[in-house]
N, CA, C and O of each residue as an XYZ file, in Angstrom:
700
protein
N      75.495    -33.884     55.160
C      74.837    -33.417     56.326
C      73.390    -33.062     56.051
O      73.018    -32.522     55.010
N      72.692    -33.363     56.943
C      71.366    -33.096     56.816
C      71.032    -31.697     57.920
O      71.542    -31.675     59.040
N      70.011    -30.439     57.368
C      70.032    -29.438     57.934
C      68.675    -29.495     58.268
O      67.956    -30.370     57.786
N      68.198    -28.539     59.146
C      67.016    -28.436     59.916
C      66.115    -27.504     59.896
O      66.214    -26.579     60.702
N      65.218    -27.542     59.118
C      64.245    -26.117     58.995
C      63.726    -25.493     59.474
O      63.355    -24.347     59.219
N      63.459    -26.766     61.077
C      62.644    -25.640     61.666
C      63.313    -24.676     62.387
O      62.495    -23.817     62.717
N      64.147    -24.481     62.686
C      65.317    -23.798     63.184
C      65.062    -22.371     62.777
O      65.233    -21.429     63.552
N      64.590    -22.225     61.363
C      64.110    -21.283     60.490
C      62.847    -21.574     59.805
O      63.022    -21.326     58.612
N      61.660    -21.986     60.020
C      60.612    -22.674     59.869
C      59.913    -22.096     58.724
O      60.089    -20.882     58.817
N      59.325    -22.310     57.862
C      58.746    -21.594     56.745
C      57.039    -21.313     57.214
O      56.170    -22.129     57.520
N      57.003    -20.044     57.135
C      55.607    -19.857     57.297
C      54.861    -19.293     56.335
O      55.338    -18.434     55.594
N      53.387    -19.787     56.223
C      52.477    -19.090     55.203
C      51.325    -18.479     55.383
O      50.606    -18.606     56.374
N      51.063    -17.629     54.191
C      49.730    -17.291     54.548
C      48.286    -18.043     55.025
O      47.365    -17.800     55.806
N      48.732    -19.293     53.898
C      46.943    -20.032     54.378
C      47.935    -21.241     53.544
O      49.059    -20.992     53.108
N      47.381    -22.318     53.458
C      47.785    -23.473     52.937
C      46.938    -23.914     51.682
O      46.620    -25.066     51.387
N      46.712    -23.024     51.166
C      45.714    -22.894     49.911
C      46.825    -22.081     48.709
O      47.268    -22.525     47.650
N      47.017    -20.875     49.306
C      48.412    -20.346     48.844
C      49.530    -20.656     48.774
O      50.057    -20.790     47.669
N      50.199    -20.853     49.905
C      51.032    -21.203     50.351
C      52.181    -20.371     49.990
O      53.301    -20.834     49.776
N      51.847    -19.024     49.921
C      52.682    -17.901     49.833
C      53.477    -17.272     51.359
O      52.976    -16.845     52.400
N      54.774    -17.430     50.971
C      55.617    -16.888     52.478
C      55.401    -15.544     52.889
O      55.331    -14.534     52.188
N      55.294    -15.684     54.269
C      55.525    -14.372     55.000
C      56.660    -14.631     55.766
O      57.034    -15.801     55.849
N      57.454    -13.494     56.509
C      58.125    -13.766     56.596
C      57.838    -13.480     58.518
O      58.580    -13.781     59.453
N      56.858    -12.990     58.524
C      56.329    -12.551     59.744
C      55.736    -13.634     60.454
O      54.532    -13.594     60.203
N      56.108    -14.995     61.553
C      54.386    -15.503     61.949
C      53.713    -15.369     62.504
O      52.829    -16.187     62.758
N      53.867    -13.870     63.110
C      52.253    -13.316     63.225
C      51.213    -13.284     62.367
O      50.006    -13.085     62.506
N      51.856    -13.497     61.535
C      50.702    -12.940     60.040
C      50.334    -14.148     59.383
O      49.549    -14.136     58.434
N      51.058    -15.610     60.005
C      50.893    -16.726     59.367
C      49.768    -18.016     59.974
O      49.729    -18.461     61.121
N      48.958    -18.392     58.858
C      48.290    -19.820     59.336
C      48.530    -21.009     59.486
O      47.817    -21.928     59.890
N      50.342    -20.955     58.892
C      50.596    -21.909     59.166
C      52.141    -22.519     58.900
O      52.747    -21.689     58.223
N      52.849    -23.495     59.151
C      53.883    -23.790     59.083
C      54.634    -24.756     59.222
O      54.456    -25.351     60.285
N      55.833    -25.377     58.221
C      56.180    -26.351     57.840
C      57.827    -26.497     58.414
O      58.903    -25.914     58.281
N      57.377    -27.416     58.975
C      59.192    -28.191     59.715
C      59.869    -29.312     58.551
O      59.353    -30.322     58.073
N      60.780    -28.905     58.387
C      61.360    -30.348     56.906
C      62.964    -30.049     57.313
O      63.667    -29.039     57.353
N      63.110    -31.119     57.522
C      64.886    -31.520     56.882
C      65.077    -31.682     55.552
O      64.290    -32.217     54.771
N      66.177    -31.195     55.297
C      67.270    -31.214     54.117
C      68.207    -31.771     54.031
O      69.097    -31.549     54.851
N      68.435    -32.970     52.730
C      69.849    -33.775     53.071
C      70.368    -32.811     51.870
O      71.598    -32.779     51.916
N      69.698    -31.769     50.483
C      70.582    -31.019     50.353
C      69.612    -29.991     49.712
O      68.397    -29.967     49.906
N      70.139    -29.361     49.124
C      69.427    -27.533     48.702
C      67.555    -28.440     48.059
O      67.268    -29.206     47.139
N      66.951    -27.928     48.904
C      65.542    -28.549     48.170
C      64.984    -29.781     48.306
O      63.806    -30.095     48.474
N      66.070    -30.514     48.204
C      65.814    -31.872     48.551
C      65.329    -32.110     50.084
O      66.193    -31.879     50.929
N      64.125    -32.518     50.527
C      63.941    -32.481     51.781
C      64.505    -34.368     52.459
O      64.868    -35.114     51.549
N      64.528    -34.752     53.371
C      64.879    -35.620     54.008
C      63.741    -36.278     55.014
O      63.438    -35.685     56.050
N      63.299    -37.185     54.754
C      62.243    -37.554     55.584
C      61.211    -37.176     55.803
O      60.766    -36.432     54.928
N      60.339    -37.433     56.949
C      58.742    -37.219     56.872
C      58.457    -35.312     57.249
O      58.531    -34.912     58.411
N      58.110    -34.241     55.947
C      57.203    -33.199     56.020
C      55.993    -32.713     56.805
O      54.854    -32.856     56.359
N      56.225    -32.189     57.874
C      55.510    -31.833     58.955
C      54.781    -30.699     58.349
O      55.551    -30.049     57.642
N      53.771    -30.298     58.361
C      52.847    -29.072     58.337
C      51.954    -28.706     59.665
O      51.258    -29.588     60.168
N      51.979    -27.786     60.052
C      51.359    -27.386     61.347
C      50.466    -26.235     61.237
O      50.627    -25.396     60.350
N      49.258    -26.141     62.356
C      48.257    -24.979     62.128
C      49.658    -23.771     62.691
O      50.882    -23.878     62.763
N      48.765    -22.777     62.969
C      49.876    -21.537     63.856
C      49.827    -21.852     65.194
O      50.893    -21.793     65.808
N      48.877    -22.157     65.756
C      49.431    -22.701     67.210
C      50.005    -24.368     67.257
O      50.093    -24.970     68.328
N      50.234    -24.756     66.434
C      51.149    -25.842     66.762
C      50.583    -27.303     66.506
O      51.384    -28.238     66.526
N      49.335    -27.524     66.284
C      48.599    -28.519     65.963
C      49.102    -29.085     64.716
O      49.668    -28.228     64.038
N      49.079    -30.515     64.069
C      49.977    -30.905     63.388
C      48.606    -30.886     62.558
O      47.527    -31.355     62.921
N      48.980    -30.070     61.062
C      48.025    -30.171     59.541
C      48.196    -31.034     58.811
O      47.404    -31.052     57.868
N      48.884    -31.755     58.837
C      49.264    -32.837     57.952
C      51.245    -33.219     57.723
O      52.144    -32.388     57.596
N      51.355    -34.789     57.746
C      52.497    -35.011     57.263
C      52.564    -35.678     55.873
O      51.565    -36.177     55.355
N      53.889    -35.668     55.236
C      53.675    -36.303     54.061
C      55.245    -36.357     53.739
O      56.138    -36.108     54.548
N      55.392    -36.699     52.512
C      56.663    -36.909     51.635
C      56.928    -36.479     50.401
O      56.258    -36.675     49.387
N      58.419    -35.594     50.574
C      58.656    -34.985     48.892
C      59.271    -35.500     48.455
O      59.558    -36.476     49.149
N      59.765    -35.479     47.571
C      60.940    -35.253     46.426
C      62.144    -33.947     46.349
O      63.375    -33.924     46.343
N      60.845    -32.707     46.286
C      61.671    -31.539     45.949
C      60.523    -30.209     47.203
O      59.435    -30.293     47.773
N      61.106    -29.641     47.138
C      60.333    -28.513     48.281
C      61.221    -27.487     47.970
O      62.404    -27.635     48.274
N      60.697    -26.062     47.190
C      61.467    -25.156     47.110
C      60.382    -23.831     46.760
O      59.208    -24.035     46.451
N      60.788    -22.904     46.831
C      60.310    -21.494     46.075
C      59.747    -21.024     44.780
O      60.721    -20.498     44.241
N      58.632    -20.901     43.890
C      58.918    -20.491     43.289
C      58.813    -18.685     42.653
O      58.210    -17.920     43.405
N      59.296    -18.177     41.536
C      59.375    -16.899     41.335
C      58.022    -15.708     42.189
O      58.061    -14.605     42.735
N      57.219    -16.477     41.955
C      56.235    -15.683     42.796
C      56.107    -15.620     44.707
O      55.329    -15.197     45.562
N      57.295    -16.270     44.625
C      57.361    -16.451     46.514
C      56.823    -17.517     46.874
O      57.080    -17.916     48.010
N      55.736    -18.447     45.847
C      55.131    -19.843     46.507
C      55.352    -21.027     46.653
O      56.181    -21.441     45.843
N      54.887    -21.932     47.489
C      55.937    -22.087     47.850
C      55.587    -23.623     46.718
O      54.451    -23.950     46.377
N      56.725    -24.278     46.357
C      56.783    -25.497     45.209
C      57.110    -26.775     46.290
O      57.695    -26.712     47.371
N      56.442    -28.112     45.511
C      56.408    -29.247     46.060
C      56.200    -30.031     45.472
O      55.300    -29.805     44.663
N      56.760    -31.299     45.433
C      56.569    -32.451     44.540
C      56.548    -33.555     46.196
O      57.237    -33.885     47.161
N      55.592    -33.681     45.740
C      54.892    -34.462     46.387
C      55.267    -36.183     46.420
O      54.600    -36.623     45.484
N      55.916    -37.196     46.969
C      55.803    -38.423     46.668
C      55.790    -39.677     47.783
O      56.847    -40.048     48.294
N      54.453    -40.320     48.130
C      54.525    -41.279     49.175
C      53.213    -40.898     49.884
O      52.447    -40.283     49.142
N      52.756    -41.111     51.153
C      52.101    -41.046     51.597
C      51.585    -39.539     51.775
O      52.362    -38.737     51.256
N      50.619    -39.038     52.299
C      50.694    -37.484     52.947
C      48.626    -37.714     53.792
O      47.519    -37.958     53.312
N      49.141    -37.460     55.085
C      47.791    -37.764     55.996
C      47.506    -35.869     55.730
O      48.264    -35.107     55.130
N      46.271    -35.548     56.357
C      45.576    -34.032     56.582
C      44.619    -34.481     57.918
O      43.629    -35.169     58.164
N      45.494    -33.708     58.529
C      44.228    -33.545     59.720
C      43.560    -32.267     60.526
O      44.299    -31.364     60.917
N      42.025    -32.217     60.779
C      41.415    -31.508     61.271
C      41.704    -30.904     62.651
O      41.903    -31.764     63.510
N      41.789    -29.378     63.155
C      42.446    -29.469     64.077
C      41.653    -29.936     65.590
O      41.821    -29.561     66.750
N      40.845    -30.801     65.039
C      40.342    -31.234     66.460
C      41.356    -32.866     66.625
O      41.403    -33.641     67.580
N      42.057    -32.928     65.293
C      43.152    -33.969     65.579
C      42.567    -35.397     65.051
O      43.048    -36.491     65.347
N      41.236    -35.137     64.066
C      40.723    -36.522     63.219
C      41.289    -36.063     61.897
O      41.400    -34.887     61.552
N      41.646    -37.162     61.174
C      41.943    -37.793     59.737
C      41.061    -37.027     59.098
O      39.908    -37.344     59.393
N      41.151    -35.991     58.208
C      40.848    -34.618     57.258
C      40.670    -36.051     56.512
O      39.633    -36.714     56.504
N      42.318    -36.503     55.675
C      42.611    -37.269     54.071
C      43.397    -37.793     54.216
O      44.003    -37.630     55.275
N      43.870    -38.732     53.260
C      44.818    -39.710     53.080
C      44.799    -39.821     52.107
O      43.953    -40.553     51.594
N      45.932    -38.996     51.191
C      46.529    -39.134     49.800
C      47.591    -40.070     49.247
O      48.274    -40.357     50.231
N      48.027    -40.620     48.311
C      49.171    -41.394     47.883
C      49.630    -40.538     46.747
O      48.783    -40.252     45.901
N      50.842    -40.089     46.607
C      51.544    -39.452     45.368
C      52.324    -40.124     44.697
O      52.901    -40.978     45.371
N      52.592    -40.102     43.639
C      53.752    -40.177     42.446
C      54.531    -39.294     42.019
O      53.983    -39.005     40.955
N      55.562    -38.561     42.106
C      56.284    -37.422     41.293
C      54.939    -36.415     41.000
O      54.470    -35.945     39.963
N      54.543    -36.320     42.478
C      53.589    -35.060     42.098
C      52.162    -35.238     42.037
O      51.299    -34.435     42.396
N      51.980    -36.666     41.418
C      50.152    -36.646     41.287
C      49.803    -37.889     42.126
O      50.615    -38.596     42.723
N      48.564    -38.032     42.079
C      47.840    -38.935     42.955
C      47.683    -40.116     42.527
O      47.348    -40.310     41.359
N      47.915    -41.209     43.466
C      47.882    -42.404     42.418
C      46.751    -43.404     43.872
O      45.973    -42.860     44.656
N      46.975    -44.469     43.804
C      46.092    -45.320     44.405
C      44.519    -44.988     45.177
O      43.766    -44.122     44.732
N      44.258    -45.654     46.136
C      43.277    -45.064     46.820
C      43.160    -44.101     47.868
O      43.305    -44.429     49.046
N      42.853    -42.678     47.433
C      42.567    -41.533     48.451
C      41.713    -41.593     48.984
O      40.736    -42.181     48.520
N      41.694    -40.940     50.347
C      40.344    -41.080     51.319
C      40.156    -40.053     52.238
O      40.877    -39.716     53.177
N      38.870    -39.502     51.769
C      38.587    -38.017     52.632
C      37.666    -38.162     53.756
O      36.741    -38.941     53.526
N      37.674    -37.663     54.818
C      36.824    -37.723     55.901
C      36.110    -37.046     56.369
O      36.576    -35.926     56.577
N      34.614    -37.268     56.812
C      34.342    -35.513     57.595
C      34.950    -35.333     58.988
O      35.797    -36.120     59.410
N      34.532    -34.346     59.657
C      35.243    -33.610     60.956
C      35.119    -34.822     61.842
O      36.111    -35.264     62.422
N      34.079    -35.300     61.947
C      33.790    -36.455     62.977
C      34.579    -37.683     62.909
O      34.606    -38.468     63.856
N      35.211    -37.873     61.842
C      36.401    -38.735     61.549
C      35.836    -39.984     60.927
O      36.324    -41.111     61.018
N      34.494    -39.556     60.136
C      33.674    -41.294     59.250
C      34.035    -40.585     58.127
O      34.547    -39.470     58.032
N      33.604    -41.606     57.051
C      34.394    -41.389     55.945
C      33.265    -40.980     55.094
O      32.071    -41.282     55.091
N      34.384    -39.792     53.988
C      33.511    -39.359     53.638
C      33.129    -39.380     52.222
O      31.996    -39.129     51.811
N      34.564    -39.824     51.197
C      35.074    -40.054     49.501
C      35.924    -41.019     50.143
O      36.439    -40.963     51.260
N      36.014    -42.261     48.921
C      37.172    -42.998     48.715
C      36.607    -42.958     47.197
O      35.526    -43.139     46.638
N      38.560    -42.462     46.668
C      38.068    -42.587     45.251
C      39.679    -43.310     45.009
O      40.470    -43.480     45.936
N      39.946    -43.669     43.619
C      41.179    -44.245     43.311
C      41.683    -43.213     41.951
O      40.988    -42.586     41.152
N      42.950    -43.317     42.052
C      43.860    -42.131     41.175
C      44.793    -43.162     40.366
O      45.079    -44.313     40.697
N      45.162    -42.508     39.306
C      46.331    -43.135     38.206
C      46.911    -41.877     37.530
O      46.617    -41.286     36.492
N      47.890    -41.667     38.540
C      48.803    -40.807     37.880
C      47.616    -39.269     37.730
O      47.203    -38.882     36.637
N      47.371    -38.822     38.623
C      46.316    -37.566     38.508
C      45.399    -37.454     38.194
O      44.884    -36.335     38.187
N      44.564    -38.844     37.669
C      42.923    -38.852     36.828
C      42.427    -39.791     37.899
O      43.050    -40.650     38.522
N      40.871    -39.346     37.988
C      40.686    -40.571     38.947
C      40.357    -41.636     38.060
O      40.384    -41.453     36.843
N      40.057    -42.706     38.549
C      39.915    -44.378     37.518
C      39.073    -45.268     38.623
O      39.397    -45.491     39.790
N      38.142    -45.617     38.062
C      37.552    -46.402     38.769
C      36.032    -46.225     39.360
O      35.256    -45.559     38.675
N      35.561    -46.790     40.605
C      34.417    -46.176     41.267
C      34.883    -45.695     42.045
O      35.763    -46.270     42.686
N      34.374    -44.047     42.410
C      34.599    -43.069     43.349
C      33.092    -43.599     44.450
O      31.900    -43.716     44.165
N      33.743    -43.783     45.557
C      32.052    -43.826     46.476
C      32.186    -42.615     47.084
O      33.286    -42.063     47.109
N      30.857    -41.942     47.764
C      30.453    -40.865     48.996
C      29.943    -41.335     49.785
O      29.436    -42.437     49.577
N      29.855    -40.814     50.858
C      29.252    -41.289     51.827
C      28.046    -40.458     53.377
O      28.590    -39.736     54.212
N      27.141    -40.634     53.424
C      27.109    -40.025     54.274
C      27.266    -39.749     55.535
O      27.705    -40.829     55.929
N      27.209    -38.892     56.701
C      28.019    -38.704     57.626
C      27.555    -39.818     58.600
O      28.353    -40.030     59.514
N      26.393    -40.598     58.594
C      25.853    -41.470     58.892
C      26.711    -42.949     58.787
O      26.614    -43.915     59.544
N      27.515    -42.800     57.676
C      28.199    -44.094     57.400
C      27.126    -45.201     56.145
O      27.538    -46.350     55.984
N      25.690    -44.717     55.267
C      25.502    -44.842     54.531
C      25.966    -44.553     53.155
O      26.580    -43.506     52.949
N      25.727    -45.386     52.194
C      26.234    -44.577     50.761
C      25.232    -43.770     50.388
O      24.017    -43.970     50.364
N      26.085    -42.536     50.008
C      25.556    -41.285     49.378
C      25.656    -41.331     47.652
O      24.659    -41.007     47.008
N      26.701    -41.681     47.068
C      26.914    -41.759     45.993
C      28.057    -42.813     45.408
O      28.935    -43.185     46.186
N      28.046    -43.287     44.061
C      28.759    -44.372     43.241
C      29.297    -43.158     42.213
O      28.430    -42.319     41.970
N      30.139    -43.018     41.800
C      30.125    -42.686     40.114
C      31.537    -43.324     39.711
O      32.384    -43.415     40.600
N      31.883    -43.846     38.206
C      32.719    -44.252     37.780
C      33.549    -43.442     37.059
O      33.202    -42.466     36.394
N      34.739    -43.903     37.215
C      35.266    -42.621     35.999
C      36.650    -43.711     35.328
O      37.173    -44.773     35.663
N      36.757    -43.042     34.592
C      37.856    -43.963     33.167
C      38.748    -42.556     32.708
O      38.353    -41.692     31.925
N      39.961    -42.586     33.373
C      40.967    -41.988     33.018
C      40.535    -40.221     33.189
O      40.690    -39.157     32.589
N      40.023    -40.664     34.195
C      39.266    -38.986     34.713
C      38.290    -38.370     34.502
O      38.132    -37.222     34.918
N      37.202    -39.189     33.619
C      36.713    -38.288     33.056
C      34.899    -39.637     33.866
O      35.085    -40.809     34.193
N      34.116    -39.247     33.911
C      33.144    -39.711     34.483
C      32.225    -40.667     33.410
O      31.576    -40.192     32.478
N      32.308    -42.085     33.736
C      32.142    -43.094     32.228
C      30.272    -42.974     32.044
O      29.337    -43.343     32.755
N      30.361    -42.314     30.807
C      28.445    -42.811     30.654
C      28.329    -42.602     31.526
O      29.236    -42.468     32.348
N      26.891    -42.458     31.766
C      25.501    -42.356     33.109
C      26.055    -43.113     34.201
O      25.438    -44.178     34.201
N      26.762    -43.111     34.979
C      27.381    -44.166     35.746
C      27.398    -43.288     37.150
O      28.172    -43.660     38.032
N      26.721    -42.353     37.332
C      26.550    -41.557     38.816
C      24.642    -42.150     39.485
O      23.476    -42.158     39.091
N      25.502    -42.566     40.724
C      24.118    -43.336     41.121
C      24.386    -42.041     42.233
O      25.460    -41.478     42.445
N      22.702    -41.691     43.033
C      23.156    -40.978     44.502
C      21.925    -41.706     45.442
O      20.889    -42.173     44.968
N      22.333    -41.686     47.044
C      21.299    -42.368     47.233
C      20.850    -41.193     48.617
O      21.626    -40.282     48.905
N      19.646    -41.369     49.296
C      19.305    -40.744     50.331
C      19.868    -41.162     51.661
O      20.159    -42.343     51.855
N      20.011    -40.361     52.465
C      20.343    -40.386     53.719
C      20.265    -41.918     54.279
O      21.165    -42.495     54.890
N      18.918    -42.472     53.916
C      18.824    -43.973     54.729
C      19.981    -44.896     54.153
O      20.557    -45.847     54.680
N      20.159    -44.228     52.725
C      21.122    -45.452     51.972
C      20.732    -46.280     50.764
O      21.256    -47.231     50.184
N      19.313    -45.379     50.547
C      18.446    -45.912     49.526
C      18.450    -45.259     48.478
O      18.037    -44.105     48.590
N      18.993    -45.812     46.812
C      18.933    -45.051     45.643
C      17.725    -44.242     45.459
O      16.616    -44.756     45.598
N      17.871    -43.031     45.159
C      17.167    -42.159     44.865
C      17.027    -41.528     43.283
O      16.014    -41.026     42.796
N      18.209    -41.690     42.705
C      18.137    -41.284     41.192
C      19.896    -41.652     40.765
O      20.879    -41.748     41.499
N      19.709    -41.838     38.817
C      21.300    -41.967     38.631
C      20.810    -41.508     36.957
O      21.368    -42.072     36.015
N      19.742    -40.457     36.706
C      19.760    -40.790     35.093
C      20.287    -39.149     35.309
O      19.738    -38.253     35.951
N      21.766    -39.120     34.393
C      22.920    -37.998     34.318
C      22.921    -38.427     32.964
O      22.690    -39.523     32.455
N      23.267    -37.197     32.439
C      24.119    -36.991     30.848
C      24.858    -36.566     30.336
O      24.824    -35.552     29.638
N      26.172    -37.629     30.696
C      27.498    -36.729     30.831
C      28.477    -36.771     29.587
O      28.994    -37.882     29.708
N      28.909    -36.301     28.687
C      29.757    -36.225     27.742
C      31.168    -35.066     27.942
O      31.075    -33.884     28.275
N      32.387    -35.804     27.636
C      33.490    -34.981     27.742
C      33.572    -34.715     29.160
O      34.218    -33.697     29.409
N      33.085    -35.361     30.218
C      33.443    -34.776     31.747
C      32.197    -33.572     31.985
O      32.571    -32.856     32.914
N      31.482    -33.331     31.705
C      30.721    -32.245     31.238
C      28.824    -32.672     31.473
O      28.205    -33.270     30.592
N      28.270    -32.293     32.594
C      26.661    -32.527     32.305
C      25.972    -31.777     31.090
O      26.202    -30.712     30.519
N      25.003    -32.809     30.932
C      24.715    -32.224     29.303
C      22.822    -32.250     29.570
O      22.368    -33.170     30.250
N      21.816    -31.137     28.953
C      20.625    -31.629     28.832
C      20.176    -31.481     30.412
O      19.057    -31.845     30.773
């Protein structure tokens, strides 16, 4: 049998925490999930502001408590975030928890704002920015997370390189 959460809906302080209250007056926010058994959730993870606006859906694995009251998640499959004017926040892809393919963040206005690519929790690849304009703001590369050589270009508002000489060692600006 599959059981129904929202019935008993989990609410939190902020979604940064994600520490329970048990009150939702006191809460920013709150999550509807089925259970096909203890933890195991069942299908698509609803998150909602406090008045009811949908924060994002996504997909677990596991969804449970831990010792400190917060709340635990393993994350796996898709998971959208949206702004509550109801545009595309992000678009994450998970693995048993970490981020894998191409993520994509947006500003409020709903243009894009990062597309970067993930392997297993590091990013890999070229990360672009963008500005709210829909020009490129920035390039940088990274190799197993960590940002490869001088490889951060940024450009100005029109879309025109402006500078890329960085000195980065260990993930780390240097000089």
């Amino acid at each position: 049998g599959i059981s129904e959460a929202s019935i008993n809906p989990r609410f939190v302080d902020s979604l940064k925490t994600w520490i329970l209250v048990s009150n939702k007056n006191f809460a920013t926010h709150y999550r509807v999930v089925k259970f096909k058994t203890l933890n195991k959730p069942y299908g698509k993870v609803n998150n909602y502001y406090a008045d009811g606006k949908l924060h994002s859906s996504l997909y677990a694995s596991y969804i449970g408590i831990d010792i400190n009251n917060k709340d635990s998640i393993i994350k796996n499959g898709p998971e959208i975030s949206y702004y509550k004017n109801g545009n595309i926040k992000s678009k994450h892809n998970y693995l048993n928890g970490k981020m894998i393919g191409e993520n994509i963040n947006y500003y409020y206005s709903g243009k894009k704002r990062f597309i970067a690519n993930f392997d297993f929790g590091k990013k890999n690849g070229l990360e672009l920015g963008y500005w709210e304009s829909g020009n490129m703001g920035q390039k940088t590369t990274f190799i197993d997370g960590d940002i490869y050589k001088n490889t951060i270009v940024y450009y100005d508002v029109d879309g025109e390189k402006i500078w890329s000489v960085f000195n980065y060692f260990n993930n780390k600006l240097h000089g």
